[in-house]
Amino acid sequence: MNLFSIDNLFLLLTGLVAIYLLWRFYSRWSKEKKLYDLYYGMGFLVLLVSGLLLIFLGFGILASPYVLTVASLIPLGISMGIVEEYYPSWKKTYKWFAVIGFSAIAITSIAGLDTLKTIAVPIFHGIAGLVIFLGPFLAKD
C-alpha cells in the first residue's frame, strides 16, 4: 500500500476541510446551541473518519457492508442539518425518513440482501443528496 498517492492526497485534503468545518460547527454550536450544527458535525465527522480509514486501510475496506452503513450517515447527517436549519416544518418527517433510510441501508447491506440494497441505497442516498444540493437554494428567509 502506497501512502503517498494522489488518491491519498485528495483524501487528506478532504479530511483537513472536514476538520475545519467540524471546528466551525462546534464553535457556532457552543454559542447558539442549534441542533443543526450537531447534524452537520456528525456528517463531517463521519467523512473525516471514513477518509482516514481509506488512507490507512486502503480501498479494500469499501467491500465491507459496515462501511456502507456508516458512510450513509454522511449525506443523511448533512441533509438533516439542512432540513433542521431551513425547513423546520419538515424536520420531524425528514428525521423519520432518515431513520428509516439508515435502517434500510443497514439491514440490506449487513444481511446481504443485494437486490433490496440496490433499491434502498439510491433512494435514500439520492434524496439526501438532492436535499444537500437543492435545499439551500430553495430556502426562503
PDB file of C-alpha atoms in Angstrom, residues 18 21-26 35-50 70-82:
ATOM      1  CA  ALA A  18     -13.733  18.237   7.413  1.00  0.00           C
ATOM      2  CA  LEU A  21     -15.790  22.503   9.254  1.00  0.00           C
ATOM      3  CA  LEU A  22     -16.047  20.485  12.462  1.00  0.00           C
ATOM      4  CA  TRP A  23     -14.285  23.289  14.295  1.00  0.00           C
ATOM      5  CA  ARG A  24     -16.584  25.914  12.735  1.00  0.00           C
ATOM      6  CA  PHE A  25     -19.765  23.980  13.525  1.00  0.00           C
ATOM      7  CA  TYR A  26     -18.620  23.268  17.083  1.00  0.00           C
ATOM      8  CA  LEU A  35     -29.303  21.235  16.684  1.00  0.00           C
ATOM      9  CA  TYR A  36     -28.466  21.572  13.001  1.00  0.00           C
ATOM     10  CA  ASP A  37     -24.830  22.278  13.874  1.00  0.00           C
ATOM     11  CA  LEU A  38     -24.667  18.852  15.532  1.00  0.00           C
ATOM     12  CA  TYR A  39     -26.150  17.205  12.428  1.00  0.00           C
ATOM     13  CA  TYR A  40     -23.630  18.941  10.193  1.00  0.00           C
ATOM     14  CA  GLY A  41     -20.870  17.962  12.603  1.00  0.00           C
ATOM     15  CA  MET A  42     -21.973  14.326  12.567  1.00  0.00           C
ATOM     16  CA  GLY A  43     -21.841  14.224   8.785  1.00  0.00           C
ATOM     17  CA  PHE A  44     -18.393  15.770   8.583  1.00  0.00           C
ATOM     18  CA  LEU A  45     -17.034  13.678  11.460  1.00  0.00           C
ATOM     19  CA  VAL A  46     -18.049  10.503   9.638  1.00  0.00           C
ATOM     20  CA  LEU A  47     -16.486  11.936   6.465  1.00  0.00           C
ATOM     21  CA  LEU A  48     -13.229  12.544   8.336  1.00  0.00           C
ATOM     22  CA  VAL A  49     -13.146   9.061   9.869  1.00  0.00           C
ATOM     23  CA  SER A  50     -14.058   7.433   6.548  1.00  0.00           C
ATOM     24  CA  VAL A  70     -21.674   4.091   8.474  1.00  0.00           C
ATOM     25  CA  ALA A  71     -20.879   6.142   5.358  1.00  0.00           C
ATOM     26  CA  SER A  72     -24.601   6.634   4.742  1.00  0.00           C
ATOM     27  CA  LEU A  73     -24.515   8.895   7.810  1.00  0.00           C
ATOM     28  CA  ILE A  74     -22.575  11.478   5.773  1.00  0.00           C
ATOM     29  CA  PRO A  75     -25.388  12.584   3.429  1.00  0.00           C
ATOM     30  CA  LEU A  76     -28.127  11.801   5.939  1.00  0.00           C
ATOM     31  CA  GLY A  77     -26.454  13.904   8.658  1.00  0.00           C
ATOM     32  CA  ILE A  78     -25.727  16.874   6.417  1.00  0.00           C
ATOM     33  CA  SER A  79     -29.201  16.791   4.866  1.00  0.00           C
ATOM     34  CA  MET A  80     -30.816  16.561   8.321  1.00  0.00           C
ATOM     35  CA  GLY A  81     -28.878  19.687   9.263  1.00  0.00           C
ATOM     36  CA  ILE A  82     -30.173  21.500   6.186  1.00  0.00           C
TER      37      ILE A  82
END
